[in-house]
């Protein structure tokens, strides 16, 4: 039987780490839905039309290792505003969620739009400053030359765009368990997430 865990929240709140750990804990498959928008964004930066690219997207497009750059993140959040781009990506996400054996999907609108009937819903958040610091460490660790102020500006710009768009804005589902990771270690945040999923089983 399908068991879906929907994990939403803003950029760099810890969703990715928590989602992977929850999926590993329960033996569920994991889909980072941000990769779908990043894959569209990357192809748009290369000259593609957003809706055409989204309609033709295939799983292999999610494997490219150039998807984790700040430029692609901004392009992703720009194409994510387009309603026809979002609707082109719905089926793939819902099919993933419905697979046998359980699935964890993380993104911005999983608990509200993609899987409103998910058995477990989590909303992971943290202060913008905290998230910028984490992203800064991650990006400089990969050798990118960027300042903390730039990263904070990017995080705030994406938050504003993701929260204010008309279609599927970033918002916690009414029935989501809220986890603020600002002052939590990774282990503590994962333990809370696992407990919330267990409570829903
Ligand atoms: O999560 P990640 O930072 O990879 O997402 C990149 C961008 O894709 C987000 O800023 C957001 O605009 C968009 N996105 C979305 N809906 C999702 C996942 C990501 O709009 N479910």
Short mmCIF file of N, CA and C and ligand atoms in Angstrom, two decimals, residues 33-34 37-38 76-77 80 86 107-109 158 162 165, ligand 1:
data_model
loop_
_atom_site.label_atom_id
_atom_site.label_comp_id
_atom_site.label_asym_id
_atom_site.label_seq_id
_atom_site.Cartn_x
_atom_site.Cartn_y
_atom_site.Cartn_z
N UNK A 33 11.64 17.20 -5.08
CA UNK A 33 10.90 17.79 -6.20
C UNK A 33 11.53 19.11 -6.67
N UNK A 34 12.39 19.72 -5.84
CA UNK A 34 13.10 20.91 -6.28
C UNK A 34 13.93 20.63 -7.53
N UNK A 37 12.14 21.42 -10.80
CA UNK A 37 12.14 22.85 -11.16
C UNK A 37 13.55 23.30 -11.53
N UNK A 38 14.54 22.74 -10.85
CA UNK A 38 15.93 23.08 -11.20
C UNK A 38 16.27 22.58 -12.60
N UNK A 76 15.12 28.25 -11.28
CA UNK A 76 14.07 27.30 -10.85
C UNK A 76 12.93 28.07 -10.21
N UNK A 77 13.26 29.03 -9.33
CA UNK A 77 12.18 29.71 -8.63
C UNK A 77 11.43 30.64 -9.59
N UNK A 80 9.12 28.30 -11.58
CA UNK A 80 8.13 27.70 -10.67
C UNK A 80 6.90 28.59 -10.48
N UNK A 86 4.10 24.22 -13.59
CA UNK A 86 3.73 23.43 -12.40
C UNK A 86 2.81 22.28 -12.77
N UNK A 107 9.44 19.43 -1.00
CA UNK A 107 9.30 20.56 -1.92
C UNK A 107 8.67 21.75 -1.24
N UNK A 108 7.75 22.41 -1.95
CA UNK A 108 7.10 23.60 -1.42
C UNK A 108 5.59 23.42 -1.29
N UNK A 109 5.02 22.54 -2.14
CA UNK A 109 3.55 22.43 -2.23
C UNK A 109 3.11 20.98 -2.16
N UNK A 158 14.25 34.31 -2.89
CA UNK A 158 13.52 33.08 -3.23
C UNK A 158 12.33 32.89 -2.31
N UNK A 162 8.67 32.51 -3.69
CA UNK A 162 7.98 31.25 -3.43
C UNK A 162 6.70 31.46 -2.61
N UNK A 165 3.75 33.79 -4.85
CA UNK A 165 3.20 33.45 -6.16
C UNK A 165 1.75 33.01 -6.03
O1 LIG B 1 14.14 22.94 -3.04
P1 LIG B 1 14.99 23.64 -4.06
O2 LIG B 1 15.79 24.77 -3.48
O3 LIG B 1 15.83 22.72 -4.86
O4 LIG B 1 13.93 24.29 -5.09
C1 LIG B 1 14.31 25.21 -6.10
C2 LIG B 1 13.11 26.10 -6.42
O5 LIG B 1 12.11 25.30 -7.05
C3 LIG B 1 12.41 26.73 -5.22
O6 LIG B 1 12.94 27.99 -4.86
C4 LIG B 1 10.98 26.83 -5.68
O7 LIG B 1 10.74 28.04 -6.35
C5 LIG B 1 10.81 25.71 -6.67
N1 LIG B 1 10.05 24.59 -6.13
C6 LIG B 1 8.67 24.67 -6.16
N2 LIG B 1 7.91 23.62 -5.75
C7 LIG B 1 8.48 22.51 -5.30
C8 LIG B 1 9.90 22.40 -5.23
C9 LIG B 1 10.66 23.47 -5.65
O8 LIG B 1 8.12 25.70 -6.54
N3 LIG B 1 7.70 21.48 -4.94
#
